[in-house]
Amino acid sequence: MSNGDIFVGEIIGTAILILFGAGVVAAVVLNYSKAKDAGWVVIALGWGFGVMAGAYTAAPLSGGHLNPAVTLGIAVDTGEWEHVHVYVAGQMVGAMLGAVLCWLVYYAQFQANAEEDIAQPTLGIFSTAPAIRNPVANLVTEIIATMGLVLPILAFGLTKGLGESGTAILIVSFLVVGIGLSLGGPTGYAINPARDLGPRVVHALLPIPNKGTSDWGYAWVPIVGPLIGGALSGLVFKAAF
């Protein structure tokens, strides 16, 4: 795969991931949305479908990492670092693009925030926030949840039939749903630095009425935690398998 293919593939795939993921959160939480209050299960399914759509789309060009933690875990395991920066750059651009597309889809609902008697914070549509703010506990949650993603992804590669049949991506999509249902409660399961940072930047820049803070004081947790989790996954996999 060339650097150009990797960059374009990761932009497109990550943009689709964030469009679906941020989109389902917007659908559930924004006032005047037909899916208002549909619940956590719907959000987990939406993110899983976003992974499926984004990864299948990007796979022919880049392999469909869509996540710096996945890219890091693979690099630690294989020792191949040549394209890591290209993957991460594409993922960041794609995450920002996907966040802008979500804003455009729900533009009318975001604008309605200006008419509310009580402003509706919107950061949770774009990025994660902890249910209980405890940086150490939140960091540990993100590390463990990311290992729950990256370590199985590395192990799936040992089953040759999964890659040949194209079902590996489908299984990873179910895995993301499972992580959301089982491990997502404490922090909102970022498990992906680009997924959190790119949309957080976009949230800070977009002209959303009464949007509230972008919470930069917490932003390091969903970056550092997943990166540690990805690196640890690569080390564990390399040692055990």
XYZ file of C-alpha atoms in Angstrom:
241
model
C 0.000 0.000 0.000
C 1.314 3.444 -0.925
C 1.319 6.390 1.452
C -1.302 8.053 -0.740
C -3.631 5.066 -0.611
C -3.205 4.771 3.149
C -3.877 8.471 3.721
C -6.975 8.596 1.508
C -8.314 5.299 2.809
C -7.984 6.332 6.443
C -9.585 9.726 5.781
C -12.606 8.177 4.101
C -12.982 5.283 6.528
C -12.562 7.366 9.675
C -14.917 10.037 8.350
C -17.604 7.381 7.858
C -16.921 5.987 11.344
C -17.374 9.391 12.990
C -20.357 10.329 10.820
C -22.195 7.214 12.001
C -20.895 7.346 15.581
C -21.395 11.021 16.298
C -24.564 10.843 14.244
C -26.191 8.204 16.426
C -25.328 10.160 19.581
C -26.802 13.305 18.038
C -29.912 11.347 17.091
C -30.381 10.138 20.654
C -29.584 13.292 22.635
C -30.563 16.311 20.540
C -33.947 17.889 21.037
C -36.286 17.637 18.047
C -34.596 14.463 16.782
C -36.927 11.591 15.893
C -34.619 9.196 17.790
C -34.561 11.312 20.966
C -33.980 9.215 24.114
C -33.554 5.959 22.164
C -30.877 4.927 24.654
C -27.410 3.483 25.174
C -27.988 0.255 23.241
C -28.841 2.267 20.136
C -25.676 4.323 20.582
C -23.524 1.191 20.939
C -25.064 -0.321 17.821
C -24.588 2.899 15.852
C -20.882 3.016 16.690
C -20.523 -0.647 15.763
C -22.169 -0.088 12.395
C -19.912 2.930 11.909
C -16.846 0.752 12.401
C -18.243 -1.782 9.945
C -19.046 0.776 7.239
C -15.813 2.725 7.664
C -13.478 -0.258 7.862
C -15.006 -2.124 4.914
C -14.769 1.059 2.828
C -11.163 1.771 3.778
C -9.888 -1.811 3.738
C -8.969 -2.016 0.026
C -6.852 1.150 0.315
C -5.357 1.109 3.807
C -6.486 -2.002 5.633
C -9.008 0.057 7.590
C -7.255 0.783 10.883
C -9.311 3.963 11.598
C -7.670 4.212 15.034
C -4.148 5.273 16.124
C -4.309 2.729 18.968
C -4.826 -0.075 16.438
C -2.051 1.281 14.225
C 0.278 1.514 17.229
C -0.555 -1.989 18.438
C 0.177 -3.450 14.999
C 3.458 -1.511 14.768
C 4.605 -2.667 18.214
C 3.808 -6.260 17.294
C 5.324 -6.284 13.804
C 8.090 -3.700 14.207
C 6.909 -1.941 11.042
C 6.767 1.795 11.742
C 7.231 3.223 8.250
C 3.604 4.196 7.613
C 2.420 4.922 11.160
C 2.503 8.707 10.739
C 0.517 8.471 7.500
C -2.154 6.337 9.155
C -2.483 8.722 12.102
C -2.616 11.809 9.886
C -5.377 10.289 7.769
C -7.304 9.217 10.858
C -7.180 12.704 12.344
C -8.295 14.406 9.127
C -11.051 11.843 8.666
C -12.286 12.222 12.243
C -12.552 15.984 11.826
C -14.316 15.616 8.481
C -16.791 13.122 9.924
C -17.592 15.484 12.788
C -18.309 18.321 10.356
C -20.577 16.038 8.300
C -22.507 15.069 11.445
C -22.991 18.754 12.253
C -24.352 19.359 8.760
C -26.784 16.423 9.010
C -28.167 17.706 12.322
C -27.723 21.404 11.542
C -31.348 22.310 12.253
C -31.292 20.520 15.599
C -28.024 22.192 16.582
C -29.438 25.603 15.598
C -32.539 24.943 17.686
C -30.236 25.024 20.700
C -30.257 28.798 20.368
C -33.998 28.831 21.022
C -33.946 26.666 24.155
C -34.591 28.252 27.535
C -31.825 26.062 28.947
C -28.777 25.513 26.732
C -28.095 21.915 25.732
C -24.361 21.050 25.933
C -23.236 19.327 22.747
C -19.704 18.053 23.419
C -20.983 14.541 24.206
C -22.077 14.216 20.583
C -18.535 14.763 19.371
C -16.247 13.486 22.145
C -16.267 11.526 25.374
C -16.660 12.594 28.995
C -16.504 10.527 32.180
C -19.564 9.694 34.244
C -17.406 10.285 37.348
C -14.408 12.550 36.825
C -11.447 10.703 38.293
C -8.454 11.007 35.919
C -6.620 7.943 37.200
C -9.707 5.726 37.143
C -10.760 7.159 33.773
C -7.293 6.497 32.339
C -7.314 2.903 33.586
C -10.757 2.369 32.058
C -9.583 3.602 28.662
C -6.424 1.468 28.809
C -8.350 -1.715 29.626
C -11.161 -1.028 27.156
C -8.642 -0.337 24.378
C -6.821 -3.575 25.136
C -10.213 -5.246 24.850
C -10.306 -3.900 21.297
C -6.735 -4.110 20.021
C -5.642 -7.455 21.473
C -8.547 -9.356 19.861
C -7.947 -7.512 16.572
C -4.350 -8.735 16.578
C -5.498 -12.258 17.443
C -8.092 -12.260 14.659
C -5.181 -11.930 12.250
C -4.026 -15.415 13.233
C -7.218 -16.917 11.812
C -6.468 -16.875 8.102
C -10.031 -17.599 7.048
C -11.357 -14.438 8.686
C -9.197 -12.215 6.516
C -9.812 -14.188 3.340
C -13.584 -14.230 3.815
C -13.795 -10.561 4.821
C -15.621 -11.384 8.033
C -12.863 -10.089 10.322
C -14.197 -6.534 10.007
C -17.719 -7.693 10.783
C -16.484 -9.420 13.937
C -14.549 -6.295 14.981
C -17.772 -4.319 14.566
C -19.553 -6.678 16.962
C -16.552 -6.358 19.281
C -16.975 -2.565 19.384
C -20.660 -2.987 20.223
C -19.696 -5.352 23.031
C -17.127 -2.917 24.421
C -19.720 -0.165 24.401
C -22.267 -2.288 26.245
C -19.837 -3.782 28.769
C -17.087 -1.200 29.285
C -18.517 2.064 27.962
C -20.337 3.242 31.080
C -17.466 4.899 32.989
C -15.937 7.053 30.217
C -17.992 6.644 27.051
C -15.327 4.306 25.565
C -13.204 6.560 23.384
C -10.755 3.655 22.727
C -9.476 5.757 19.816
C -7.451 8.998 20.157
C -8.457 10.324 16.727
C -12.128 9.565 17.369
C -12.034 11.828 20.424
C -9.500 14.542 19.570
C -10.565 15.284 15.986
C -14.245 15.879 16.812
C -13.291 17.788 19.973
C -11.305 20.241 17.832
C -14.250 20.556 15.464
C -16.634 21.124 18.381
C -14.419 23.961 19.585
C -14.432 25.567 16.131
C -18.020 25.087 14.963
C -20.558 27.910 15.435
C -23.006 25.808 17.462
C -25.292 27.993 19.606
C -24.987 27.479 23.370
C -22.690 24.522 22.786
C -20.915 24.629 26.134
C -17.285 23.827 26.864
C -14.992 21.551 24.834
C -13.453 20.328 28.134
C -9.785 20.440 27.175
C -8.807 19.596 30.744
C -10.054 16.036 30.199
C -8.963 15.690 26.568
C -5.620 14.026 27.391
C -7.294 10.951 28.959
C -8.959 9.607 25.757
C -5.664 10.198 23.923
C -3.133 8.777 26.367
C -5.280 5.892 27.632
C -5.960 4.322 24.222
C -2.347 4.798 23.118
C -1.105 2.989 26.223
C -3.717 0.291 25.690
C -2.710 -0.133 22.056
C 0.995 -0.358 22.880
C 0.389 -2.829 25.709
C -1.741 -4.951 23.387
C 1.094 -5.126 20.876
C 3.573 -6.108 23.607
C 1.289 -8.758 25.107
C 0.461 -10.218 21.725
C 4.098 -10.326 20.682
C 5.074 -12.069 23.925
C 2.180 -14.526 24.103
C 1.539 -15.458 20.483
